[in-house]
mmCIF file of C-alpha atoms (C1' of nucleotides) in Angstrom:
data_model
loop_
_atom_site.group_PDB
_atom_site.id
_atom_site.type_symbol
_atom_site.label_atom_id
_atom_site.label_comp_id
_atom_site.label_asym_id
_atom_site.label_seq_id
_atom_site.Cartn_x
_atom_site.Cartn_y
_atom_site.Cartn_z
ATOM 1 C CA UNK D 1 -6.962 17.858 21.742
ATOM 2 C CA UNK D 2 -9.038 15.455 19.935
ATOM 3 C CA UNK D 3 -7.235 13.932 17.001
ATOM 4 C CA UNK D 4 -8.034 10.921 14.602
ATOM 5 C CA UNK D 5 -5.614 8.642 13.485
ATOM 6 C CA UNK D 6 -6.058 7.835 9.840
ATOM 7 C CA UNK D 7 -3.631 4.802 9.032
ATOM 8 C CA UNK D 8 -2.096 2.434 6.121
ATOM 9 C CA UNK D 9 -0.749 -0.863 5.491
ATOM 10 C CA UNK D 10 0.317 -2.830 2.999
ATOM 11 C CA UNK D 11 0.041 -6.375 4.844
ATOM 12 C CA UNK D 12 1.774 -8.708 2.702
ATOM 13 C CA UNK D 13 -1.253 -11.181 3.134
ATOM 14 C CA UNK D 14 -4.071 -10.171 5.417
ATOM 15 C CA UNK D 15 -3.681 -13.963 6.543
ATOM 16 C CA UNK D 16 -0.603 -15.022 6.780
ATOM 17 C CA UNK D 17 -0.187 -12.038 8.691
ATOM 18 C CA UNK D 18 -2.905 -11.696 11.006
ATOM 19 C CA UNK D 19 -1.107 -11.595 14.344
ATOM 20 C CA UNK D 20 1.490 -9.089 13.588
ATOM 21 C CA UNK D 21 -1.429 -7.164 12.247
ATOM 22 C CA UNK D 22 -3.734 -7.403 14.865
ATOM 23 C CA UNK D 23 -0.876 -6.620 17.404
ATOM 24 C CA UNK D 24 -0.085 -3.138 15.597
ATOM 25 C CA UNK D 25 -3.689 -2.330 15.583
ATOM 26 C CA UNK D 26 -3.705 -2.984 19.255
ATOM 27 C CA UNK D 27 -0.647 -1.147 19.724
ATOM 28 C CA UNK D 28 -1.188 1.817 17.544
ATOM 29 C CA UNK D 29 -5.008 2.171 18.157
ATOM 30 C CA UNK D 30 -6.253 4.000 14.406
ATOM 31 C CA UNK D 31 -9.619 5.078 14.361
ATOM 32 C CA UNK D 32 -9.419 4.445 10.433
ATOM 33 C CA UNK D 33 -7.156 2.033 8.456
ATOM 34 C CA UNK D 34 -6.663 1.022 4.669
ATOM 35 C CA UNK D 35 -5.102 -1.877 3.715
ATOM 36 C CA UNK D 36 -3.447 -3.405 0.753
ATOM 37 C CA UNK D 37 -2.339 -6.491 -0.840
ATOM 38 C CA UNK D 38 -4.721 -8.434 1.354
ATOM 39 C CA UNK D 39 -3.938 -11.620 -0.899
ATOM 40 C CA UNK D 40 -7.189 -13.002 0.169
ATOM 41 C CA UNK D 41 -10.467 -14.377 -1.698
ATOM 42 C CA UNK D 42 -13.738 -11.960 0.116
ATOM 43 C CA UNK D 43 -14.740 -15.500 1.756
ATOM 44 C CA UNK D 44 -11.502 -15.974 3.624
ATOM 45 C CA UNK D 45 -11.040 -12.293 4.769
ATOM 46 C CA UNK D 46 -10.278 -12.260 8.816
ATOM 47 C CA UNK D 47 -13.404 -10.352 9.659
ATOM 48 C CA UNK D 48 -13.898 -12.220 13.404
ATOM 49 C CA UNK D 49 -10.241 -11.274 14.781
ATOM 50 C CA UNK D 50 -10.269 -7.306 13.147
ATOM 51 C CA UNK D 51 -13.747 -6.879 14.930
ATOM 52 C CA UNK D 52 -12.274 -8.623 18.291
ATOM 53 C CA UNK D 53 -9.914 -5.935 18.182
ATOM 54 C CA UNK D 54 -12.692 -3.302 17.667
ATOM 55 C CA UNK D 55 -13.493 -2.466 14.294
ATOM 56 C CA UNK D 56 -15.740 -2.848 11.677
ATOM 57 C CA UNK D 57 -14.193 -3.575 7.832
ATOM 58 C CA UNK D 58 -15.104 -3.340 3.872
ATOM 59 C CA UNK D 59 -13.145 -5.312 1.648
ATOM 60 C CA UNK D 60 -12.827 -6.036 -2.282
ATOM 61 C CA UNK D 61 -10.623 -8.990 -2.482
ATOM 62 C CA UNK D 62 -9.777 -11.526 -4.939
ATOM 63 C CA UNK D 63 -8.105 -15.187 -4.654
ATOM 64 C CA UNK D 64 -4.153 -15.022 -4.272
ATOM 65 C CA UNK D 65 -3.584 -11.319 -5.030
ATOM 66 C CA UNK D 66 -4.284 -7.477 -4.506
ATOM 67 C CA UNK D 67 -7.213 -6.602 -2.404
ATOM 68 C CA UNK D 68 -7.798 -3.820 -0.453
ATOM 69 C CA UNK D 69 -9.665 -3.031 2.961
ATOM 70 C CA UNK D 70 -11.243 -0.431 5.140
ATOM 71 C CA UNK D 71 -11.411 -0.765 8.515
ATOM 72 C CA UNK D 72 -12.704 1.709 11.402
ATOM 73 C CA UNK D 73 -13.280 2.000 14.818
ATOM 74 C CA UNK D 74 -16.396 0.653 15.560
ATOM 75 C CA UNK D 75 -18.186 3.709 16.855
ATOM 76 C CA UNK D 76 -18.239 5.167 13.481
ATOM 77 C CA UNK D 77 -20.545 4.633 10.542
ATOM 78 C CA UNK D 78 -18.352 3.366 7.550
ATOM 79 C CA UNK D 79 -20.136 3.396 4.441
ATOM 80 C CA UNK D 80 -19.029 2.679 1.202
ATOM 81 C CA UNK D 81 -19.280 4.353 -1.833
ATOM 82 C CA UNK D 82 -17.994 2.434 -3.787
ATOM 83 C CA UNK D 83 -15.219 -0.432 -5.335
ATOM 84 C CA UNK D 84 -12.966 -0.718 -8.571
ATOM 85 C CA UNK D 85 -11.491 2.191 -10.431
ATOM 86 C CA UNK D 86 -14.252 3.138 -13.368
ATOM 87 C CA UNK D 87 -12.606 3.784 -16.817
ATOM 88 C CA UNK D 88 -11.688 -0.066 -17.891
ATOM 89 C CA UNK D 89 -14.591 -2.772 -17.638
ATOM 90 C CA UNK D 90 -12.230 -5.401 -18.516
ATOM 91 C CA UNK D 91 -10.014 -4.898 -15.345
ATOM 92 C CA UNK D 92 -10.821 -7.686 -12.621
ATOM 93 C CA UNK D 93 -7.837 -6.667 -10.228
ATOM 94 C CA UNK D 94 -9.352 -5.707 -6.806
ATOM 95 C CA UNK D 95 -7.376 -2.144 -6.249
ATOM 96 C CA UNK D 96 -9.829 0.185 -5.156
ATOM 97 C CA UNK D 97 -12.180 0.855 -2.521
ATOM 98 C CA UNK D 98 -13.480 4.013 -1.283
ATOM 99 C CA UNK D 99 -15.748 4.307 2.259
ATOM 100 C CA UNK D 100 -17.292 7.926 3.503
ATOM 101 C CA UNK D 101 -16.502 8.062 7.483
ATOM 102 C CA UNK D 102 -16.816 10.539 9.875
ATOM 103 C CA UNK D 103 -17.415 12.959 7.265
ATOM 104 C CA UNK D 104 -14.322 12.167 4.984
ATOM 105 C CA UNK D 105 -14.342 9.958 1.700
ATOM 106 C CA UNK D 106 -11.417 7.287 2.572
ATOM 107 C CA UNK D 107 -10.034 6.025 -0.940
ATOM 108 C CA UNK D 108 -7.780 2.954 -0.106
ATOM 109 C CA UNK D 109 -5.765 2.316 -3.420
ATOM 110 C CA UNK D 110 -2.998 -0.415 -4.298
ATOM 111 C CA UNK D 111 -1.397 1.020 -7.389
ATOM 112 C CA UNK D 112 0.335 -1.317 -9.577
ATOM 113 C CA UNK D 113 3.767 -2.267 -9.363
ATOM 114 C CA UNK D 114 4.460 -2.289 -13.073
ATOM 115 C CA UNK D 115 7.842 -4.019 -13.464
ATOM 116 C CA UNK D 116 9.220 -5.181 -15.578
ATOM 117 C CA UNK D 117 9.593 -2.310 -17.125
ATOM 118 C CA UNK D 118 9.533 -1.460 -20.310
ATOM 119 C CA UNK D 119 6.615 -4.419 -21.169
ATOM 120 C CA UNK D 120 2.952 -4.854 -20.402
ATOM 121 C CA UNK D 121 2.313 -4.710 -16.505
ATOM 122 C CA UNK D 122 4.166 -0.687 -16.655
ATOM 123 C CA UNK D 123 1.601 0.170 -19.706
ATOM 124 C CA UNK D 124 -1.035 -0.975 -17.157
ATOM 125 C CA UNK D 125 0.363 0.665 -14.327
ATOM 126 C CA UNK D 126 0.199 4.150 -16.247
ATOM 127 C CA UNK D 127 -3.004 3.226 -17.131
ATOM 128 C CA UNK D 128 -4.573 2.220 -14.115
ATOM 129 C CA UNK D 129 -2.691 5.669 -13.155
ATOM 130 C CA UNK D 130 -4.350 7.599 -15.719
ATOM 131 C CA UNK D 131 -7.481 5.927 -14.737
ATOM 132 C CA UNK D 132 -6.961 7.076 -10.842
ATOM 133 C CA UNK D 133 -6.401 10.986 -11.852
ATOM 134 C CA UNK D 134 -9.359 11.112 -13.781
ATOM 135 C CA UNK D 135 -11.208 9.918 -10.423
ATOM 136 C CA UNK D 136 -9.465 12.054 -8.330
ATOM 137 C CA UNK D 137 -10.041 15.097 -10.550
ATOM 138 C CA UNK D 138 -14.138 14.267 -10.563
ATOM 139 C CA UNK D 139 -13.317 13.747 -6.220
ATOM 140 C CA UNK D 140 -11.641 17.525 -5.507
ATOM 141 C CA UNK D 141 -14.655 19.177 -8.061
ATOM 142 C CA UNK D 142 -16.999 17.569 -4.694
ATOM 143 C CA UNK D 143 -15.057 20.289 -2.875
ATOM 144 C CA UNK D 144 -15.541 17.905 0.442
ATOM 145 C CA UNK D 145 -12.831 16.247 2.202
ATOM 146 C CA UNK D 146 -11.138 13.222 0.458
ATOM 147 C CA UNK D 147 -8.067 11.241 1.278
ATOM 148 C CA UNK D 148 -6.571 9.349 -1.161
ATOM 149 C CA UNK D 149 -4.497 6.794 0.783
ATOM 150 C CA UNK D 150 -2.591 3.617 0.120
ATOM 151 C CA UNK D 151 0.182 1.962 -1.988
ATOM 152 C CA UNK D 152 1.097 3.983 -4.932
ATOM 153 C CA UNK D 153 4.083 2.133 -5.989
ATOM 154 C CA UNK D 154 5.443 5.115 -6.815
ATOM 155 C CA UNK D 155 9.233 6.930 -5.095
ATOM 156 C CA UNK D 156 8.257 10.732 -6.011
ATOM 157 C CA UNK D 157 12.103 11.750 -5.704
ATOM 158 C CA UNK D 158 15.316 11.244 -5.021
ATOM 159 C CA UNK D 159 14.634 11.998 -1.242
ATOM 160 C CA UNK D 160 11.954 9.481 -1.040
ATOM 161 C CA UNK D 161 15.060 6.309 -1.556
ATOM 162 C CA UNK D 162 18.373 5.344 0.022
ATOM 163 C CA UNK D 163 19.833 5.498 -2.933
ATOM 164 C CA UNK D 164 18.612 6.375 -6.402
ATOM 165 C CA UNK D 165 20.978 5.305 -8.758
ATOM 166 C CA UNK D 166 19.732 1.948 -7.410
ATOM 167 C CA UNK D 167 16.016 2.335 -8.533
ATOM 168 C CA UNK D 168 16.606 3.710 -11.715
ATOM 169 C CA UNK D 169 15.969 0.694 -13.865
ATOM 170 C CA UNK D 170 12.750 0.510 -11.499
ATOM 171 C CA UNK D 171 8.356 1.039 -12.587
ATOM 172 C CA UNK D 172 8.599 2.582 -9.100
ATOM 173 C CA UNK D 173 11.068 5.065 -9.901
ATOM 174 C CA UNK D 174 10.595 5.259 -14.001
ATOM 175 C CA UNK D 175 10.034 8.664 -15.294
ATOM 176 C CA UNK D 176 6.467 8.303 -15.960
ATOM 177 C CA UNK D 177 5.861 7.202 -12.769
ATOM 178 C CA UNK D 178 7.221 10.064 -11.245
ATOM 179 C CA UNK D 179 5.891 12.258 -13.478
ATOM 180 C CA UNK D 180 2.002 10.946 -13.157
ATOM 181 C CA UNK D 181 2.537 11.116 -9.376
ATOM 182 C CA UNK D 182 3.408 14.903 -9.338
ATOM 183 C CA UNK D 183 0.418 15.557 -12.063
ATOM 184 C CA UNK D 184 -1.439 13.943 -9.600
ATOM 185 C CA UNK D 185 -0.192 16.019 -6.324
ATOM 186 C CA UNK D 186 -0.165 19.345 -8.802
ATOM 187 C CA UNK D 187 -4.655 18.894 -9.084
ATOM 188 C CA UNK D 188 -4.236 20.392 -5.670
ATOM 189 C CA UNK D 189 -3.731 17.563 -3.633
ATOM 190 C CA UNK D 190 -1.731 17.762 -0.100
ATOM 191 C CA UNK D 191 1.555 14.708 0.530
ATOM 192 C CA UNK D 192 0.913 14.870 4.112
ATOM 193 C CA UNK D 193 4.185 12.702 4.887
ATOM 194 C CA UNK D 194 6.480 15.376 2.857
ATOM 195 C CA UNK D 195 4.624 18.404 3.654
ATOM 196 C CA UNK D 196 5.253 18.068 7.366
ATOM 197 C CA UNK D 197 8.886 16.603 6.568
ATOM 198 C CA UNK D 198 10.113 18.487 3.637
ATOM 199 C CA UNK D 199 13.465 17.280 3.977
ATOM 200 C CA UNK D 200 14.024 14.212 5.774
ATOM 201 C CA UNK D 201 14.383 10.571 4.625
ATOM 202 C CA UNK D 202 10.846 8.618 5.206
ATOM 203 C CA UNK D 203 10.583 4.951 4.315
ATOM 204 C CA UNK D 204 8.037 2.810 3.892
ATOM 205 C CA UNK D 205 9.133 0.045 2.455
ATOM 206 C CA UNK D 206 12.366 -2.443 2.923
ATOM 207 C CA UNK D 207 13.078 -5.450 0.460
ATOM 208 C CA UNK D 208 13.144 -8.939 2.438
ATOM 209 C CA UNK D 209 16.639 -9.386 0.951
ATOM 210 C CA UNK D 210 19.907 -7.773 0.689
ATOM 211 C CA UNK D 211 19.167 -7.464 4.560
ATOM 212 C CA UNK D 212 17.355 -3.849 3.518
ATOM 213 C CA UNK D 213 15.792 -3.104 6.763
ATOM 214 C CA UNK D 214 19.344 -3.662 8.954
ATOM 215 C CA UNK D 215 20.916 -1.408 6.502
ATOM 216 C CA UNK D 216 17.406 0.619 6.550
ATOM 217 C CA UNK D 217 17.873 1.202 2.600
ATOM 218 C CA UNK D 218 14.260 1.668 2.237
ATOM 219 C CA UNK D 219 11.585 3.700 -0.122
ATOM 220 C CA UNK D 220 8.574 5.816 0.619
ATOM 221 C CA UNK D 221 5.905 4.574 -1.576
ATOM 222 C CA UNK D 222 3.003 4.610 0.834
ATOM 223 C CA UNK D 223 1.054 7.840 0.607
ATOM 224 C CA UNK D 224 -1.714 10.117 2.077
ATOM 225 C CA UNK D 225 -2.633 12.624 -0.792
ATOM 226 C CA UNK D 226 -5.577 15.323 1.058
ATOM 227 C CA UNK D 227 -7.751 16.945 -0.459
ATOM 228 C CA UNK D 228 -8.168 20.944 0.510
ATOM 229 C CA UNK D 229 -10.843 21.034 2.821
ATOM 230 C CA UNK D 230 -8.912 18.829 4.928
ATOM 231 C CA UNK D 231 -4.848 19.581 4.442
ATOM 232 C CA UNK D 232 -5.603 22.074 7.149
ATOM 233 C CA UNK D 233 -6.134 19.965 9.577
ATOM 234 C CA UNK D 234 -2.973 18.139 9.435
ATOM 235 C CA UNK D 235 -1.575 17.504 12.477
ATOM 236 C CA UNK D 236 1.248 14.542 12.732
ATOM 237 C CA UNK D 237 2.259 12.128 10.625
ATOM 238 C CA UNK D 238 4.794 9.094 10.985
ATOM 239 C CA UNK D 239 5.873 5.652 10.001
ATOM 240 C CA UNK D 240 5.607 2.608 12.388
ATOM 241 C CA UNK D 241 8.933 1.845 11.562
ATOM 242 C CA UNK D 242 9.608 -1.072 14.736
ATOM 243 C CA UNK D 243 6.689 -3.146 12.926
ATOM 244 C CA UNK D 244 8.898 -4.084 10.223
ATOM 245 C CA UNK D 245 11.239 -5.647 12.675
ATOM 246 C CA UNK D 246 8.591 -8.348 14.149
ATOM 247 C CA UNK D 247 8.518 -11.751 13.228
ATOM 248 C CA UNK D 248 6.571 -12.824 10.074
ATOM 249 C CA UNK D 249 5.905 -9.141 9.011
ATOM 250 C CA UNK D 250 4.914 -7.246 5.999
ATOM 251 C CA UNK D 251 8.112 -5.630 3.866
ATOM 252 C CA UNK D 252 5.968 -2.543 4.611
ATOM 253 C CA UNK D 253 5.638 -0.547 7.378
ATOM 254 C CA UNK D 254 2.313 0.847 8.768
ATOM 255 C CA UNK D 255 2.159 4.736 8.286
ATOM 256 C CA UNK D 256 -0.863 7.075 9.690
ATOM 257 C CA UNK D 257 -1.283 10.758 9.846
ATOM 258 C CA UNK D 258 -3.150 12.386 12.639
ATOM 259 C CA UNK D 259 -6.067 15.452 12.290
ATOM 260 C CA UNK D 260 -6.806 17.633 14.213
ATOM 261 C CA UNK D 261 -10.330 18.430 14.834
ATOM 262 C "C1'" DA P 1 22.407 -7.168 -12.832
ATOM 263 C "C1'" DT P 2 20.199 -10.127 -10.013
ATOM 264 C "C1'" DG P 3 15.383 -11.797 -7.324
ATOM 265 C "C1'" DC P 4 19.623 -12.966 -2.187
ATOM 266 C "C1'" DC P 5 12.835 -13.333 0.756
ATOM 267 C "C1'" DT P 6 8.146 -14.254 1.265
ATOM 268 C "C1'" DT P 7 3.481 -14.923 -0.078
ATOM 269 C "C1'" DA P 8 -0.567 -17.929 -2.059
ATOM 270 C "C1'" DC P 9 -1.924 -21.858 -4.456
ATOM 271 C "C1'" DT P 10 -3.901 -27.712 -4.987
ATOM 272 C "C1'" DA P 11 1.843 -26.777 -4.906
ATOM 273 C "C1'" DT P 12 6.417 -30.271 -3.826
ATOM 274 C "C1'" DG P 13 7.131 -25.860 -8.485
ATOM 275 C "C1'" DT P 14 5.169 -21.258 -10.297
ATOM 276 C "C1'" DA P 15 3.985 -16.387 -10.338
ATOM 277 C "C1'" DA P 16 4.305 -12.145 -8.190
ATOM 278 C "C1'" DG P 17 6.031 -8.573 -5.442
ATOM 279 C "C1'" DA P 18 9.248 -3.828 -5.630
#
DNA sequence: ATGCCTTACTATGTAAGA
């Protein structure tokens, strides 16, 4: 059966780590990928090695942080349709891209983190939040397929952590953050990871320290949210869990879905 | 409760991440 493998990443520094990301694009083989936190200026974005290893990218990036990428397969046409999340002129932080391929609108988002919270950088993480539902509302009224896809910064549930009691002084895991995220879902959107595993433990992510990843206390906060003329043709969906355990690699792990067609 | 790691930057410390 023909499938394609729709994948994100949340590279920790599209530079710094180039080979571990080039490796898992070798090894995994995605026809599609969006990437976050590329930490990368446009001019300095690794465009020679990621089409040596057979794709073709879009980026918005900006010096030192954020940025975010599309990259696909080079046998497909990826065009974008556009960069930056309308609704706040003043906002310079490069956390949006969006890219039509194959017949389904890719929108590669790196929500903000928002701690510490209470204080400034959670007011504009429910902003920028507020910001993305009002997009994604005007997206599922195209009644087309749309992914929304990326970093949302956000654990939906208890069953998305190790251990919640932990994250509860946490943006990621604040109230409102949990509460815009299931607004969100509720438009009609699909949570491919959790509809195909409604009860098991999925992470995502594992802190650097506290030596997270050995004691896998991790977090699901990498999503794919379908729209639905496309939740139908969900297939598989997993985590590339051994990535996290290479040398000089992300505190995320690469996660894809696969569609059937 | 923290920032135990790790990144980028014009840097030898600072800011940010989650």
């Amino acid at each position: 059966m023909f499938c394609m493998k729709i994948a994100t990443y949340n590279v920790n520094g599209v530079n710094g780590r180039l080979p571990v990301l080039i490796r898992w694009l070798q090894q995994s083989n995605p026809d599609i990928v969006c990437l976050q936190e590329l930490k990368s200026p446009n001019e300095k974005f690794p465009l020679q090695a990621i089409e040596e290893a057979g794709y073709k990218a879009i980026w918005h990036g900006q010096k030192a942080w954020n940025g975010v990428a599309i990259l696909a397969k080079k046998k497909y046409d990826l065009k974008e349709m556009g960069r930056g999340l309308p609704g706040d002129p003043l906002d310079i932080q490069s956390r949006y891209i969006e890219a039509m391929v194959n017949g389904i609108l890719i929108c590669c988002l790196y929500l903000p983190n928002g701690n510490p919270a209470p204080g400034p950088k959670f007011d504009y993480k429910l902003a920028w939040f507020k910001r993305l539902s009002s997009k994604a509302r005007a997206l599922l009224k195209k009644n087309i397929p749309v992914i929304l896809i990326g970093d949302f910064n956000v654990i939906p549930t208890d069953l998305d952590c190790h251990k919640p009691e932990s994250w509860v002084n946490d943006a990621l895991f604040f109230p409102e953050s949990k509460k815009a995220f299931k607004k969100l879902v509720d438009q009609g959107w699909t949570d491919a990871l959790r509809t195909l595993y409604p009860d098991k433990k999925i992470f995502t992510f594992w802190d650097y320290f506290r030596n997270a990843f050995a004691r896998d206390a991790g977090i699901r906060i990498d999503h794919f949210l379908l729209s639905p003329q496309i939740a139908g043709k969900l297939y598989k969906a997993g985590v590339d869990k051994e990535v996290r355990s290479w040398e000089k690699t992300s505190d995320h792990a690469p996660v894809w879905i696969q569609l059937k067609k």
